[in-house]
mmCIF file of C-alpha atoms in Angstrom:
data_model
loop_
_atom_site.group_PDB
_atom_site.id
_atom_site.type_symbol
_atom_site.label_atom_id
_atom_site.label_comp_id
_atom_site.label_asym_id
_atom_site.label_seq_id
_atom_site.Cartn_x
_atom_site.Cartn_y
_atom_site.Cartn_z
ATOM 1 C CA UNK O 38 -77.016 2.295 -16.581
ATOM 2 C CA UNK O 39 -77.951 5.633 -14.979
ATOM 3 C CA UNK O 40 -81.581 6.714 -14.569
ATOM 4 C CA UNK O 41 -82.201 10.420 -14.025
ATOM 5 C CA UNK O 42 -85.514 11.631 -12.563
ATOM 6 C CA UNK O 43 -86.546 15.286 -12.630
ATOM 7 C CA UNK O 44 -89.337 16.892 -10.609
ATOM 8 C CA UNK O 45 -91.257 17.683 -13.800
ATOM 9 C CA UNK O 46 -91.476 14.005 -14.724
ATOM 10 C CA UNK O 47 -92.754 12.922 -11.309
ATOM 11 C CA UNK O 48 -95.884 15.155 -11.162
ATOM 12 C CA UNK O 49 -99.138 13.203 -11.717
ATOM 13 C CA UNK O 50 -101.751 14.924 -13.954
ATOM 14 C CA UNK O 51 -104.950 16.214 -12.283
ATOM 15 C CA UNK O 52 -108.231 14.928 -13.821
ATOM 16 C CA UNK O 53 -111.589 16.566 -13.063
ATOM 17 C CA UNK O 54 -114.643 14.254 -13.439
ATOM 18 C CA UNK O 55 -117.848 15.785 -14.824
ATOM 19 C CA UNK O 56 -120.912 16.046 -12.524
ATOM 20 C CA UNK O 57 -123.378 13.254 -13.449
ATOM 21 C CA UNK O 58 -126.221 14.676 -11.346
ATOM 22 C CA UNK O 59 -126.894 11.212 -9.830
ATOM 23 C CA UNK O 60 -127.229 10.970 -6.010
ATOM 24 C CA UNK O 61 -125.726 7.798 -4.448
ATOM 25 C CA UNK O 62 -127.828 6.296 -1.654
ATOM 26 C CA UNK O 63 -126.561 3.343 0.515
ATOM 27 C CA UNK O 64 -128.596 0.179 -0.065
ATOM 28 C CA UNK O 65 -129.156 -2.645 2.486
ATOM 29 C CA UNK O 66 -127.499 -6.043 1.811
ATOM 30 C CA UNK O 67 -129.625 -8.674 0.202
ATOM 31 C CA UNK O 68 -130.069 -12.092 1.823
ATOM 32 C CA UNK O 69 -127.726 -13.625 -0.728
ATOM 33 C CA UNK O 70 -124.982 -11.072 0.048
ATOM 34 C CA UNK O 71 -125.361 -11.656 3.793
ATOM 35 C CA UNK O 72 -125.008 -15.427 3.314
ATOM 36 C CA UNK O 73 -121.874 -14.967 1.178
ATOM 37 C CA UNK O 74 -120.179 -12.813 3.869
ATOM 38 C CA UNK O 75 -121.121 -15.340 6.540
ATOM 39 C CA UNK O 76 -119.537 -18.204 4.592
ATOM 40 C CA UNK O 77 -116.385 -16.189 3.883
ATOM 41 C CA UNK O 78 -115.901 -15.371 7.583
ATOM 42 C CA UNK O 79 -116.378 -19.008 8.569
ATOM 43 C CA UNK O 80 -113.713 -20.188 6.115
ATOM 44 C CA UNK O 81 -111.067 -17.531 7.006
ATOM 45 C CA UNK O 82 -108.805 -18.366 10.022
ATOM 46 C CA UNK O 83 -108.537 -15.603 12.609
ATOM 47 C CA UNK O 84 -105.129 -13.988 13.325
ATOM 48 C CA UNK O 85 -104.614 -12.812 16.892
ATOM 49 C CA UNK O 86 -101.599 -10.604 17.739
ATOM 50 C CA UNK O 87 -100.259 -10.759 21.277
ATOM 51 C CA UNK O 88 -97.824 -7.867 21.920
ATOM 52 C CA UNK O 89 -96.452 -9.608 24.998
ATOM 53 C CA UNK O 90 -95.392 -12.685 23.045
ATOM 54 C CA UNK O 91 -91.567 -12.974 22.952
ATOM 55 C CA UNK O 92 -90.240 -12.994 19.406
ATOM 56 C CA UNK O 93 -87.495 -15.600 18.922
ATOM 57 C CA UNK O 94 -84.054 -14.174 18.102
ATOM 58 C CA UNK O 95 -82.925 -14.664 14.534
ATOM 59 C CA UNK O 96 -79.198 -14.380 15.400
ATOM 60 C CA UNK O 97 -76.864 -15.735 18.067
ATOM 61 C CA UNK O 98 -76.750 -13.657 21.273
ATOM 62 C CA UNK O 99 -73.839 -11.206 21.503
ATOM 63 C CA UNK O 100 -70.998 -12.232 23.761
ATOM 64 C CA UNK O 101 -68.859 -9.697 25.619
ATOM 65 C CA UNK O 102 -65.117 -10.067 24.999
ATOM 66 C CA UNK O 103 -62.480 -8.348 27.121
ATOM 67 C CA UNK O 104 -59.418 -7.285 25.122
ATOM 68 C CA UNK O 105 -56.139 -6.388 26.807
ATOM 69 C CA UNK O 106 -54.398 -3.514 25.025
ATOM 70 C CA UNK O 107 -51.575 -2.708 27.405
ATOM 71 C CA UNK O 108 -49.837 0.431 28.575
ATOM 72 C CA UNK O 109 -48.909 3.541 26.638
ATOM 73 C CA UNK O 110 -45.288 4.512 26.094
ATOM 74 C CA UNK O 111 -43.784 6.226 29.137
ATOM 75 C CA UNK O 112 -42.760 9.870 28.944
ATOM 76 C CA UNK O 113 -39.344 8.671 30.153
ATOM 77 C CA UNK O 114 -38.795 6.480 27.087
ATOM 78 C CA UNK O 115 -36.394 8.931 25.339
ATOM 79 C CA UNK O 116 -34.307 9.029 28.513
ATOM 80 C CA UNK O 117 -34.203 5.224 28.610
ATOM 81 C CA UNK O 118 -33.146 5.133 24.950
ATOM 82 C CA UNK O 119 -30.190 7.406 25.718
ATOM 83 C CA UNK O 120 -29.150 5.348 28.739
ATOM 84 C CA UNK O 121 -29.414 2.096 26.793
ATOM 85 C CA UNK O 122 -27.360 3.541 23.934
ATOM 86 C CA UNK O 123 -24.654 4.664 26.364
ATOM 87 C CA UNK O 124 -24.496 1.295 28.120
ATOM 88 C CA UNK O 125 -24.328 -0.465 24.743
ATOM 89 C CA UNK O 126 -21.219 1.503 23.805
ATOM 90 C CA UNK O 127 -19.618 0.801 27.191
ATOM 91 C CA UNK O 128 -20.326 -2.909 26.854
ATOM 92 C CA UNK O 129 -18.930 -2.929 23.319
ATOM 93 C CA UNK O 130 -15.686 -1.286 24.486
ATOM 94 C CA UNK O 131 -15.278 -3.749 27.369
ATOM 95 C CA UNK O 132 -16.037 -6.752 25.153
ATOM 96 C CA UNK O 133 -13.555 -5.671 22.478
ATOM 97 C CA UNK O 134 -10.878 -5.262 25.156
ATOM 98 C CA UNK O 135 -11.647 -8.755 26.455
ATOM 99 C CA UNK O 136 -11.415 -10.296 22.985
ATOM 100 C CA UNK O 137 -8.138 -8.492 22.303
ATOM 101 C CA UNK O 138 -6.613 -9.860 25.501
ATOM 102 C CA UNK O 139 -8.007 -13.326 24.781
ATOM 103 C CA UNK O 140 -6.462 -13.321 21.301
ATOM 104 C CA UNK O 141 -3.030 -12.456 22.669
ATOM 105 C CA UNK O 142 -3.088 -14.942 25.562
ATOM 106 C CA UNK O 143 -5.267 -17.784 24.234
ATOM 107 C CA UNK O 144 -5.241 -17.455 20.428
ATOM 108 C CA UNK O 145 -6.669 -20.924 19.809
ATOM 109 C CA UNK O 146 -9.643 -20.244 22.067
ATOM 110 C CA UNK O 147 -10.132 -16.758 20.605
ATOM 111 C CA UNK O 148 -10.307 -18.213 17.081
ATOM 112 C CA UNK O 149 -13.463 -20.162 17.963
ATOM 113 C CA UNK O 150 -16.860 -18.569 17.623
ATOM 114 C CA UNK O 151 -18.628 -17.995 20.924
ATOM 115 C CA UNK O 152 -21.031 -15.634 22.606
ATOM 116 C CA UNK O 153 -21.836 -14.642 26.141
ATOM 117 C CA UNK O 154 -24.679 -13.444 28.309
ATOM 118 C CA UNK O 155 -25.378 -12.572 31.931
ATOM 119 C CA UNK O 156 -27.274 -14.830 34.317
ATOM 120 C CA UNK O 157 -29.731 -13.783 37.016
ATOM 121 C CA UNK O 158 -27.030 -13.917 39.697
ATOM 122 C CA UNK O 159 -24.785 -11.554 37.716
ATOM 123 C CA UNK O 160 -22.312 -14.168 36.488
ATOM 124 C CA UNK O 161 -21.302 -14.166 32.836
ATOM 125 C CA UNK O 162 -21.810 -17.316 30.805
ATOM 126 C CA UNK O 163 -20.293 -18.386 27.480
ATOM 127 C CA UNK O 164 -22.734 -19.462 24.773
ATOM 128 C CA UNK O 165 -21.988 -22.011 22.070
ATOM 129 C CA UNK O 166 -24.582 -21.408 19.353
ATOM 130 C CA UNK O 167 -22.057 -22.189 16.590
ATOM 131 C CA UNK O 168 -21.118 -25.507 18.199
ATOM 132 C CA UNK O 169 -17.358 -24.800 18.089
ATOM 133 C CA UNK O 170 -16.709 -25.070 21.841
ATOM 134 C CA UNK O 171 -16.090 -28.259 23.745
ATOM 135 C CA UNK O 172 -16.717 -28.630 27.470
ATOM 136 C CA UNK O 173 -13.187 -27.545 28.416
ATOM 137 C CA UNK O 174 -13.432 -24.475 26.160
ATOM 138 C CA UNK O 175 -16.728 -23.449 27.752
ATOM 139 C CA UNK O 176 -15.415 -23.841 31.285
ATOM 140 C CA UNK O 177 -12.280 -21.839 30.492
ATOM 141 C CA UNK O 178 -14.271 -19.061 28.842
ATOM 142 C CA UNK O 179 -16.659 -18.879 31.792
ATOM 143 C CA UNK O 180 -13.704 -18.467 34.120
ATOM 144 C CA UNK O 181 -12.068 -15.796 31.960
ATOM 145 C CA UNK O 182 -15.300 -13.878 31.396
ATOM 146 C CA UNK O 183 -16.035 -13.641 35.110
ATOM 147 C CA UNK O 184 -12.436 -12.687 35.869
ATOM 148 C CA UNK O 185 -12.922 -9.554 33.759
ATOM 149 C CA UNK O 186 -14.436 -7.148 36.290
ATOM 150 C CA UNK O 187 -14.855 -4.414 33.674
ATOM 151 C CA UNK O 188 -16.816 -6.642 31.301
ATOM 152 C CA UNK O 189 -18.887 -8.071 34.126
ATOM 153 C CA UNK O 190 -19.866 -4.612 35.394
ATOM 154 C CA UNK O 191 -20.646 -3.368 31.874
ATOM 155 C CA UNK O 192 -22.886 -6.380 31.230
ATOM 156 C CA UNK O 193 -24.796 -5.799 34.475
ATOM 157 C CA UNK O 194 -25.354 -2.138 33.610
ATOM 158 C CA UNK O 195 -26.430 -3.041 30.095
ATOM 159 C CA UNK O 196 -28.970 -5.533 31.414
ATOM 160 C CA UNK O 197 -30.439 -2.907 33.723
ATOM 161 C CA UNK O 198 -30.838 -0.320 30.959
ATOM 162 C CA UNK O 199 -32.232 -2.901 28.530
ATOM 163 C CA UNK O 200 -34.942 -3.881 31.016
ATOM 164 C CA UNK O 201 -35.707 -0.217 31.729
ATOM 165 C CA UNK O 202 -35.991 0.471 27.997
ATOM 166 C CA UNK O 203 -38.420 -2.377 27.392
ATOM 167 C CA UNK O 204 -40.538 -1.514 30.434
ATOM 168 C CA UNK O 205 -40.823 2.130 29.334
ATOM 169 C CA UNK O 206 -42.158 1.246 25.885
ATOM 170 C CA UNK O 207 -45.670 0.242 24.809
ATOM 171 C CA UNK O 208 -46.820 -3.101 23.349
ATOM 172 C CA UNK O 209 -49.014 -1.371 20.747
ATOM 173 C CA UNK O 210 -47.198 1.863 19.848
ATOM 174 C CA UNK O 211 -43.767 3.474 19.861
ATOM 175 C CA UNK O 212 -41.082 0.853 19.211
ATOM 176 C CA UNK O 213 -43.359 -2.015 20.363
ATOM 177 C CA UNK O 214 -40.692 -3.252 22.786
ATOM 178 C CA UNK O 215 -43.293 -3.145 25.552
ATOM 179 C CA UNK O 216 -44.773 -6.425 24.399
ATOM 180 C CA UNK O 217 -41.813 -8.275 25.940
ATOM 181 C CA UNK O 218 -41.421 -9.213 29.584
ATOM 182 C CA UNK O 219 -37.651 -8.852 29.988
ATOM 183 C CA UNK O 220 -36.368 -9.651 33.491
ATOM 184 C CA UNK O 221 -33.128 -10.618 35.221
ATOM 185 C CA UNK O 222 -34.452 -14.170 35.382
ATOM 186 C CA UNK O 223 -35.075 -14.613 31.636
ATOM 187 C CA UNK O 224 -32.420 -12.238 30.290
ATOM 188 C CA UNK O 225 -29.826 -14.964 29.627
ATOM 189 C CA UNK O 226 -32.318 -16.931 27.520
ATOM 190 C CA UNK O 227 -33.416 -13.825 25.612
ATOM 191 C CA UNK O 228 -30.184 -12.055 24.633
ATOM 192 C CA UNK O 229 -26.704 -13.053 23.499
ATOM 193 C CA UNK O 230 -24.632 -9.962 24.240
ATOM 194 C CA UNK O 231 -21.839 -10.709 21.784
ATOM 195 C CA UNK O 232 -24.383 -10.930 18.934
ATOM 196 C CA UNK O 233 -25.141 -7.240 19.440
ATOM 197 C CA UNK O 234 -21.678 -6.406 18.117
ATOM 198 C CA UNK O 235 -21.453 -8.478 14.955
ATOM 199 C CA UNK O 236 -19.768 -6.117 12.446
ATOM 200 C CA UNK O 237 -22.131 -4.423 10.011
ATOM 201 C CA UNK O 238 -21.495 -4.675 6.286
ATOM 202 C CA UNK O 239 -22.931 -2.777 3.331
ATOM 203 C CA UNK O 240 -25.393 -5.640 2.927
ATOM 204 C CA UNK O 241 -26.374 -6.860 6.419
ATOM 205 C CA UNK O 242 -25.990 -10.604 6.851
ATOM 206 C CA UNK O 243 -28.676 -12.765 8.437
ATOM 207 C CA UNK O 244 -26.366 -13.353 11.397
ATOM 208 C CA UNK O 245 -25.941 -9.626 11.963
ATOM 209 C CA UNK O 246 -29.665 -8.972 11.528
ATOM 210 C CA UNK O 247 -30.627 -11.789 13.900
ATOM 211 C CA UNK O 248 -28.236 -10.403 16.504
ATOM 212 C CA UNK O 249 -29.895 -7.000 16.696
ATOM 213 C CA UNK O 250 -31.537 -6.189 20.017
ATOM 214 C CA UNK O 251 -35.104 -6.019 18.718
ATOM 215 C CA UNK O 252 -34.755 -9.158 16.600
ATOM 216 C CA UNK O 253 -33.287 -11.206 19.439
ATOM 217 C CA UNK O 254 -36.295 -10.288 21.559
ATOM 218 C CA UNK O 255 -38.625 -11.149 18.680
ATOM 219 C CA UNK O 256 -37.073 -14.617 18.327
ATOM 220 C CA UNK O 257 -36.381 -15.494 21.957
ATOM 221 C CA UNK O 258 -38.138 -12.953 24.169
ATOM 222 C CA UNK O 259 -40.953 -13.740 26.597
ATOM 223 C CA UNK O 260 -44.222 -11.990 25.767
ATOM 224 C CA UNK O 261 -46.082 -10.028 28.407
ATOM 225 C CA UNK O 262 -49.524 -11.058 29.608
ATOM 226 C CA UNK O 263 -52.044 -8.793 31.298
ATOM 227 C CA UNK O 264 -50.983 -10.268 34.642
ATOM 228 C CA UNK O 265 -47.219 -9.918 34.147
ATOM 229 C CA UNK O 266 -47.605 -6.356 32.902
ATOM 230 C CA UNK O 267 -49.705 -5.449 35.955
ATOM 231 C CA UNK O 268 -47.053 -6.973 38.235
ATOM 232 C CA UNK O 269 -44.277 -5.057 36.450
ATOM 233 C CA UNK O 270 -46.137 -1.749 36.693
ATOM 234 C CA UNK O 271 -46.859 -2.312 40.386
ATOM 235 C CA UNK O 272 -43.188 -3.058 41.016
ATOM 236 C CA UNK O 273 -42.125 0.070 39.127
ATOM 237 C CA UNK O 274 -44.598 2.202 41.080
ATOM 238 C CA UNK O 275 -43.294 0.824 44.378
ATOM 239 C CA UNK O 276 -39.686 1.526 43.359
ATOM 240 C CA UNK O 277 -40.596 5.079 42.359
ATOM 241 C CA UNK O 278 -42.428 5.676 45.639
ATOM 242 C CA UNK O 279 -39.477 4.344 47.637
ATOM 243 C CA UNK O 280 -37.081 6.629 45.768
ATOM 244 C CA UNK O 281 -39.339 9.649 46.272
ATOM 245 C CA UNK O 282 -39.645 8.893 49.989
#
């Protein structure tokens, strides 16, 4: 229902009272009226207002909460994207060459599903997420992986550019990669390098999707805290100052 009011409807009529010609004179209270007022005052409790009295709060007191937002995306992020893309292609080429050689020399081992990553000390390590490798297979693959100087160097370069890429991004904008604390120490637990190169099909498989860089970090990456981000930024600033000097 809608009610519409117009100014014409809100104006009260003016009434003029006729002059009666009677003069009103104040009259003193009678004894009976005085007694009635006295009784009324005696039976009415007095209300005293004290301005200084503290009024109790009707709600819970407000509590200050500090919220960590994190850094903005670095102006160097596009540069880091290009470097990471280049190192990804180099790693892919080296890995394909390794697999080709493995298939020609050790076909039985090459037929088994395996992955690999790079440890903090720079050594390559075979991964066995599919469960197809036995202990001897793993040891042989570790030896062959580390004997490939080209693959080893490409993996080290890739790790460096991946860390640079993540550090240059923001945790709340851009590509959101900045939420992860990717380091040499946790890299091996965060990324399987072979999973980056699972062939793409017209309809991406779950295996291929899970192997993508961003998704691997989402599943296995270590999240930044305010303290770890501050330490990373301080380290980056020191490295930049040393380079400038």
